[in-house]
Short mmCIF file of C-alpha atoms in Angstrom, two decimals:
data_model
loop_
_atom_site.label_atom_id
_atom_site.label_comp_id
_atom_site.label_asym_id
_atom_site.label_seq_id
_atom_site.Cartn_x
_atom_site.Cartn_y
_atom_site.Cartn_z
CA UNK A 1 -21.12 18.16 -2.40
CA UNK A 2 -21.05 17.68 1.34
CA UNK A 3 -17.89 19.08 3.25
CA UNK A 4 -16.69 18.42 6.76
CA UNK A 5 -15.97 22.07 8.49
CA UNK A 6 -15.15 20.44 12.01
CA UNK A 7 -12.06 18.32 12.29
CA UNK A 8 -13.27 14.82 13.54
CA UNK A 9 -12.19 13.78 16.92
CA UNK A 10 -9.46 11.03 17.11
CA UNK A 11 -11.34 7.92 17.96
CA UNK A 12 -9.83 4.97 19.70
CA UNK A 13 -8.46 2.85 16.83
CA UNK A 14 -7.53 -0.71 16.11
CA UNK A 15 -4.06 0.20 17.28
CA UNK A 16 -2.46 2.64 19.47
CA UNK A 17 -1.27 5.34 17.31
CA UNK A 18 1.27 5.44 14.48
CA UNK A 19 3.83 4.07 17.10
CA UNK A 20 2.15 0.74 17.00
CA UNK A 21 1.14 0.72 13.26
CA UNK A 22 4.54 1.93 12.08
CA UNK A 23 6.64 0.23 14.80
CA UNK A 24 8.89 -1.42 12.06
CA UNK A 25 11.37 0.48 9.77
CA UNK A 26 10.07 -1.14 6.63
CA UNK A 27 6.41 -1.33 5.55
CA UNK A 28 5.77 -3.89 2.71
CA UNK A 29 2.66 -3.24 0.97
CA UNK A 30 0.73 -5.80 -1.01
CA UNK A 31 -2.50 -7.22 -2.15
CA UNK A 32 -4.44 -8.78 -4.91
CA UNK A 33 -4.30 -6.85 -8.19
CA UNK A 34 -6.85 -3.93 -8.49
CA UNK A 35 -7.29 -3.51 -4.62
CA UNK A 36 -5.30 -0.32 -4.58
CA UNK A 37 -2.45 -1.38 -2.77
CA UNK A 38 -0.43 1.43 -4.71
CA UNK A 39 -2.89 3.95 -3.20
CA UNK A 40 -2.62 2.57 0.20
CA UNK A 41 1.30 2.53 -0.05
CA UNK A 42 1.09 6.13 -0.67
CA UNK A 43 -1.28 7.06 1.96
CA UNK A 44 0.60 5.19 4.64
CA UNK A 45 3.89 7.15 3.59
CA UNK A 46 1.89 10.49 3.49
CA UNK A 47 0.36 9.74 6.91
CA UNK A 48 3.80 8.99 8.31
CA UNK A 49 5.47 11.83 6.84
CA UNK A 50 2.90 14.20 8.15
CA UNK A 51 3.32 12.64 11.61
CA UNK A 52 6.89 13.76 11.70
CA UNK A 53 8.48 10.77 10.17
CA UNK A 54 11.32 10.89 7.51
CA UNK A 55 9.78 8.62 5.16
CA UNK A 56 10.88 7.00 1.77
CA UNK A 57 8.28 5.70 -0.80
CA UNK A 58 9.75 2.85 -2.89
CA UNK A 59 8.35 1.43 -6.18
CA UNK A 60 9.79 -1.49 -7.82
CA UNK A 61 7.59 -2.15 -10.73
CA UNK A 62 8.58 1.15 -12.86
CA UNK A 63 5.01 2.16 -13.37
CA UNK A 64 5.55 5.78 -12.31
CA UNK A 65 2.10 5.75 -10.51
CA UNK A 66 3.61 7.83 -7.62
CA UNK A 67 5.19 10.58 -10.07
CA UNK A 68 1.68 10.87 -11.47
CA UNK A 69 -0.56 11.28 -8.45
CA UNK A 70 1.93 13.47 -6.69
CA UNK A 71 2.60 15.49 -10.06
CA UNK A 72 6.32 15.26 -9.87
CA UNK A 73 9.17 14.58 -12.36
CA UNK A 74 9.40 11.08 -13.42
CA UNK A 75 10.97 8.96 -10.38
CA UNK A 76 14.15 7.05 -10.78
CA UNK A 77 17.15 5.61 -8.76
CA UNK A 78 17.83 8.73 -7.05
CA UNK A 79 16.21 9.58 -3.76
CA UNK A 80 14.31 12.93 -3.94
CA UNK A 81 12.33 14.85 -1.44
CA UNK A 82 9.01 15.80 -3.04
CA UNK A 83 7.33 16.87 0.37
CA UNK A 84 8.68 17.79 3.51
CA UNK A 85 9.91 14.71 5.17
CA UNK A 86 8.53 12.76 2.09
CA UNK A 87 11.10 11.00 -0.34
CA UNK A 88 10.76 8.68 -3.27
CA UNK A 89 12.73 6.37 -5.44
CA UNK A 90 12.03 4.02 -8.14
CA UNK A 91 14.32 0.86 -7.94
CA UNK A 92 15.10 -1.29 -10.73
CA UNK A 93 17.33 -4.42 -10.81
CA UNK A 94 19.87 -3.01 -13.29
CA UNK A 95 20.91 0.02 -11.26
CA UNK A 96 20.86 -2.31 -8.06
CA UNK A 97 23.23 -4.66 -9.71
CA UNK A 98 25.51 -1.64 -10.85
CA UNK A 99 25.52 -0.10 -7.34
CA UNK A 100 26.02 -3.65 -5.98
CA UNK A 101 29.14 -4.36 -8.18
CA UNK A 102 30.64 -0.82 -7.54
CA UNK A 103 30.08 -0.98 -3.73
CA UNK A 104 31.30 -4.38 -3.09
CA UNK A 105 33.98 -4.83 -5.82
CA UNK A 106 34.86 -1.50 -7.10
CA UNK A 107 33.81 -2.20 -10.43
CA UNK A 108 33.06 1.33 -11.74
CA UNK A 109 33.18 0.60 -15.35
CA UNK A 110 31.13 -2.54 -15.64
CA UNK A 111 27.97 -0.46 -16.06
CA UNK A 112 29.42 0.66 -19.56
CA UNK A 113 30.01 -2.98 -20.52
CA UNK A 114 27.07 -4.74 -19.35
CA UNK A 115 24.67 -2.01 -20.82
CA UNK A 116 26.16 -2.81 -24.28
CA UNK A 117 26.22 -6.63 -23.97
CA UNK A 118 22.89 -7.07 -22.38
CA UNK A 119 24.71 -9.25 -19.68
CA UNK A 120 22.21 -8.40 -17.13
CA UNK A 121 19.27 -9.78 -18.95
CA UNK A 122 21.11 -12.85 -19.85
CA UNK A 123 22.02 -13.29 -16.05
CA UNK A 124 18.61 -12.60 -14.36
CA UNK A 125 16.98 -14.70 -17.30
CA UNK A 126 19.32 -17.61 -16.14
CA UNK A 127 18.74 -17.01 -12.35
CA UNK A 128 15.18 -15.79 -12.24
CA UNK A 129 15.41 -15.16 -8.47
CA UNK A 130 18.11 -12.94 -8.92
CA UNK A 131 16.10 -9.84 -10.18
CA UNK A 132 14.03 -10.03 -6.97
CA UNK A 133 17.15 -10.45 -4.91
CA UNK A 134 18.52 -7.15 -6.55
CA UNK A 135 15.40 -5.41 -5.54
CA UNK A 136 15.07 -6.66 -2.10
CA UNK A 137 18.92 -6.01 -1.71
CA UNK A 138 18.42 -2.47 -2.42
CA UNK A 139 15.81 -2.35 0.29
CA UNK A 140 18.08 -3.75 2.65
CA UNK A 141 20.73 -1.30 1.84
CA UNK A 142 18.25 1.56 2.57
CA UNK A 143 17.05 0.23 5.79
CA UNK A 144 20.59 -0.48 7.38
CA UNK A 145 21.92 3.05 5.95
CA UNK A 146 22.76 5.44 8.69
CA UNK A 147 23.62 9.20 8.83
CA UNK A 148 26.32 10.99 10.42
CA UNK A 149 24.71 10.82 13.82
CA UNK A 150 24.42 7.03 13.59
CA UNK A 151 20.80 7.14 13.35
CA UNK A 152 18.79 5.50 10.48
CA UNK A 153 18.25 8.00 7.68
CA UNK A 154 14.77 7.05 7.22
CA UNK A 155 12.18 6.68 10.01
CA UNK A 156 10.09 4.53 7.58
CA UNK A 157 10.57 2.85 4.32
CA UNK A 158 7.28 2.12 2.50
CA UNK A 159 7.47 -0.36 -0.40
CA UNK A 160 5.03 -0.75 -2.92
CA UNK A 161 5.70 -4.44 -3.54
CA UNK A 162 4.53 -7.12 -5.95
CA UNK A 163 1.01 -8.08 -5.86
CA UNK A 164 -0.11 -10.80 -3.26
CA UNK A 165 0.40 -13.69 -5.84
CA UNK A 166 4.30 -12.95 -5.97
CA UNK A 167 4.88 -11.45 -2.72
CA UNK A 168 6.22 -14.80 -1.00
CA UNK A 169 8.87 -15.79 -3.60
CA UNK A 170 9.87 -12.18 -3.98
CA UNK A 171 10.77 -12.09 -0.20
CA UNK A 172 12.00 -15.14 -0.53
CA UNK A 173 14.61 -14.67 -3.09
CA UNK A 174 17.62 -14.41 -0.63
CA UNK A 175 16.57 -17.77 0.84
CA UNK A 176 16.88 -19.23 -2.41
CA UNK A 177 20.36 -17.63 -3.05
CA UNK A 178 21.42 -18.78 0.22
CA UNK A 179 20.72 -22.35 -0.76
CA UNK A 180 22.60 -22.13 -3.87
CA UNK A 181 25.51 -19.97 -2.70
CA UNK A 182 26.82 -20.97 0.78
CA UNK A 183 30.03 -18.98 1.30
CA UNK A 184 31.15 -15.46 0.05
CA UNK A 185 29.88 -12.10 0.37
CA UNK A 186 26.57 -12.87 -1.66
CA UNK A 187 25.79 -15.57 0.83
CA UNK A 188 26.57 -13.21 3.66
CA UNK A 189 24.32 -10.42 2.31
CA UNK A 190 21.58 -12.70 1.67
CA UNK A 191 21.70 -13.92 5.21
CA UNK A 192 21.57 -10.41 6.31
CA UNK A 193 18.62 -9.47 3.94
CA UNK A 194 16.75 -12.58 5.67
CA UNK A 195 17.36 -11.32 9.17
CA UNK A 196 15.93 -8.11 8.13
CA UNK A 197 13.08 -9.44 6.75
CA UNK A 198 12.33 -12.06 9.68
CA UNK A 199 12.69 -9.25 12.29
CA UNK A 200 9.36 -7.77 13.20
CA UNK A 201 11.04 -4.71 14.69
CA UNK A 202 12.38 -4.07 11.20
CA UNK A 203 9.87 -5.33 8.71
CA UNK A 204 6.19 -5.49 8.63
CA UNK A 205 3.70 -6.45 5.79
CA UNK A 206 0.54 -4.97 5.16
CA UNK A 207 -2.01 -6.88 2.95
CA UNK A 208 -4.64 -4.66 1.20
CA UNK A 209 -7.83 -5.94 0.29
CA UNK A 210 -11.42 -5.10 -0.81
CA UNK A 211 -14.61 -6.23 1.11
CA UNK A 212 -15.46 -8.66 -1.60
CA UNK A 213 -15.18 -12.42 -1.71
CA UNK A 214 -12.44 -12.95 -4.03
CA UNK A 215 -9.98 -10.32 -2.54
CA UNK A 216 -10.88 -11.49 0.90
CA UNK A 217 -10.19 -15.00 0.15
CA UNK A 218 -6.77 -14.14 -1.33
CA UNK A 219 -5.88 -11.79 1.51
CA UNK A 220 -6.51 -14.80 4.01
CA UNK A 221 -4.24 -17.07 2.12
CA UNK A 222 -1.69 -14.27 1.61
CA UNK A 223 -1.65 -13.41 5.14
CA UNK A 224 -1.18 -16.88 6.17
CA UNK A 225 1.52 -17.52 3.45
CA UNK A 226 3.53 -14.55 4.93
CA UNK A 227 3.32 -15.69 8.21
CA UNK A 228 4.34 -19.28 7.25
CA UNK A 229 7.36 -17.54 5.48
CA UNK A 230 8.25 -15.68 8.77
CA UNK A 231 7.09 -12.16 7.69
CA UNK A 232 5.24 -10.25 10.22
CA UNK A 233 1.92 -8.81 9.08
CA UNK A 234 0.25 -5.82 10.38
CA UNK A 235 -3.51 -5.00 10.29
CA UNK A 236 -5.09 -5.87 6.99
CA UNK A 237 -6.13 -2.57 5.41
CA UNK A 238 -9.72 -2.91 3.71
CA UNK A 239 -9.80 0.01 0.76
CA UNK A 240 -12.75 1.56 -0.78
CA UNK A 241 -15.18 0.67 1.98
CA UNK A 242 -18.32 2.07 0.82
CA UNK A 243 -20.08 4.13 4.02
CA UNK A 244 -23.86 3.59 4.86
CA UNK A 245 -25.87 6.13 3.23
CA UNK A 246 -29.27 4.64 4.31
CA UNK A 247 -30.20 2.90 7.63
CA UNK A 248 -32.38 -0.34 7.46
CA UNK A 249 -35.37 1.64 8.54
CA UNK A 250 -35.05 4.15 5.87
CA UNK A 251 -34.64 1.39 3.25
CA UNK A 252 -37.67 -0.40 4.52
CA UNK A 253 -39.87 2.80 4.33
CA UNK A 254 -38.86 3.23 0.66
CA UNK A 255 -39.72 -0.10 -0.18
CA UNK A 256 -43.27 0.23 1.51
CA UNK A 257 -44.02 3.38 -0.36
CA UNK A 258 -42.95 1.66 -3.57
CA UNK A 259 -42.48 3.67 -6.84
CA UNK A 260 -45.91 5.34 -6.90
CA UNK A 261 -45.78 6.13 -3.29
CA UNK A 262 -42.23 7.62 -3.62
CA UNK A 263 -42.99 9.90 -6.53
CA UNK A 264 -46.17 11.04 -4.80
CA UNK A 265 -44.29 11.84 -1.81
CA UNK A 266 -41.64 13.57 -3.82
CA UNK A 267 -44.24 15.69 -5.45
CA UNK A 268 -45.80 16.68 -2.19
CA UNK A 269 -42.21 18.09 -1.38
CA UNK A 270 -42.12 19.90 -4.64
CA UNK A 271 -39.88 17.56 -6.49
CA UNK A 272 -40.97 16.16 -9.82
CA UNK A 273 -39.31 12.48 -9.72
CA UNK A 274 -41.68 10.28 -11.84
CA UNK A 275 -42.54 6.59 -11.19
CA UNK A 276 -39.55 5.39 -13.47
CA UNK A 277 -36.90 7.33 -11.55
CA UNK A 278 -38.57 6.37 -8.16
CA UNK A 279 -38.32 2.71 -9.03
CA UNK A 280 -34.58 3.27 -10.03
CA UNK A 281 -34.07 5.02 -6.82
CA UNK A 282 -35.52 2.05 -4.74
CA UNK A 283 -33.41 -0.35 -6.93
CA UNK A 284 -30.29 1.53 -6.19
CA UNK A 285 -31.20 1.73 -2.31
CA UNK A 286 -31.72 -2.03 -2.49
CA UNK A 287 -28.17 -2.73 -4.28
CA UNK A 288 -26.57 -0.37 -1.76
CA UNK A 289 -28.01 -2.51 1.25
CA UNK A 290 -26.99 -5.79 -0.42
CA UNK A 291 -23.38 -4.24 -0.76
CA UNK A 292 -23.23 -3.17 2.88
CA UNK A 293 -24.57 -6.64 3.87
CA UNK A 294 -21.60 -8.33 1.78
CA UNK A 295 -19.18 -5.82 3.33
CA UNK A 296 -20.23 -6.98 6.72
CA UNK A 297 -19.90 -10.58 6.15
CA UNK A 298 -16.29 -10.18 4.54
CA UNK A 299 -15.47 -7.87 7.44
CA UNK A 300 -16.64 -10.68 9.78
CA UNK A 301 -14.64 -13.30 7.83
CA UNK A 302 -11.32 -11.22 7.93
CA UNK A 303 -11.80 -10.75 11.94
CA UNK A 304 -12.59 -14.47 12.14
CA UNK A 305 -9.79 -15.97 10.11
CA UNK A 306 -6.87 -13.24 9.95
CA UNK A 307 -6.97 -10.81 12.79
CA UNK A 308 -9.09 -8.58 14.79
CA UNK A 309 -7.38 -5.70 13.66
CA UNK A 310 -8.63 -4.28 10.07
CA UNK A 311 -8.13 -0.80 8.93
CA UNK A 312 -10.76 0.60 6.86
CA UNK A 313 -10.40 3.25 4.28
CA UNK A 314 -13.28 4.81 2.60
CA UNK A 315 -14.35 4.62 -1.23
CA UNK A 316 -13.86 8.06 -2.84
CA UNK A 317 -16.57 9.45 -5.25
CA UNK A 318 -15.65 11.15 -8.58
CA UNK A 319 -14.11 10.64 -11.77
CA UNK A 320 -10.33 11.27 -11.06
CA UNK A 321 -7.96 10.54 -8.34
CA UNK A 322 -5.54 13.21 -7.18
CA UNK A 323 -3.00 14.24 -4.63
CA UNK A 324 -5.65 15.75 -2.20
CA UNK A 325 -7.39 12.63 -2.13
CA UNK A 326 -4.44 10.90 -0.83
CA UNK A 327 -4.45 13.47 2.02
CA UNK A 328 -7.85 12.93 2.74
CA UNK A 329 -7.11 8.95 2.84
CA UNK A 330 -3.97 9.75 5.14
CA UNK A 331 -6.12 11.52 7.66
CA UNK A 332 -8.62 8.70 7.56
CA UNK A 333 -5.90 6.30 8.35
CA UNK A 334 -4.66 8.33 10.85
CA UNK A 335 -7.93 8.78 12.83
CA UNK A 336 -8.53 4.95 12.48
CA UNK A 337 -5.36 4.62 14.67
CA UNK A 338 -6.37 7.36 17.08
CA UNK A 339 -4.23 10.03 15.79
CA UNK A 340 -5.38 13.69 14.55
CA UNK A 341 -6.63 13.78 10.91
CA UNK A 342 -8.09 17.27 10.07
CA UNK A 343 -9.29 15.86 6.66
CA UNK A 344 -10.71 12.75 7.42
CA UNK A 345 -14.31 12.22 6.62
CA UNK A 346 -14.13 14.67 3.60
CA UNK A 347 -14.31 11.64 1.29
CA UNK A 348 -17.95 12.85 0.06
CA UNK A 349 -16.33 15.80 -1.49
CA UNK A 350 -13.62 13.86 -3.11
CA UNK A 351 -13.49 12.43 -6.65
CA UNK A 352 -13.54 8.49 -7.10
CA UNK A 353 -10.81 6.29 -8.03
CA UNK A 354 -7.33 5.04 -6.98
CA UNK A 355 -3.72 4.85 -8.18
CA UNK A 356 -3.95 1.33 -8.50
#
């Protein structure tokens, strides 16, 4: 396996460093199912904390994906620092409801009653948007929290948000409540949450995609829907991008040789390839070129229909996905915006896969 011994030199990126990429305090990461949004959320958080930002990584779907990849105890409603400057929390609507009732109404004992009567399930079933409101409400509480010095407790909050098909209704839950409840503390808090989501200095959404037809189509639709909803979007992040292994001239040379010629040339070099293996090698090379051509078409479509700013993260190769892979991706992300990334480019030595 190839390794990189010399750290890559930071290159001019699609953005001017982390200050521009992470200019908002809340980063909402979404994307079509299977594109690796959870991986990208963890990568963003890791890169930010590595750059000195006190960062909180938030999951809302209780999948425990982060606890598995970072090899920590199960995440729950308590914020815990599991790496220097990097904290994690798993938010669920039930805990958010109890916290809300205790904070705003002083109802400390209501948890005992609600947990025994399934009252929360009844309420959220009767008002489907309420569950999302409770989750987004917790995000708002984290964002506005200040320390004793008056500064935000977290420089950055990274939310592994629901997938692209649900993201707009999820973020519009406060609007729906405001339409129904026009006065009182719930109405005021919903308005405050909406102001946070609508302010690009406070909130930005990142849409993750693969350079394939369906994910790119859904990405274009999602970016437009978020924009229509008043949510600022950052650069699209293309995940699992396959780097070119062969140039056009090299592939043309393979095809001119054909299986017999490639086997003969390999034998001249001391390798017993065989014509069958040589034929498979040429087929793989042809498939690789087709894949690169598809990626380029999808890249051009994103540039044309969404934004010039597309950040690309490489596909990792191997059977398992581990914490070290996130460090490589975080450094690749850093280099893509012109920041130092000592481990960038080491993806050839890392296993394939993603958290989600």
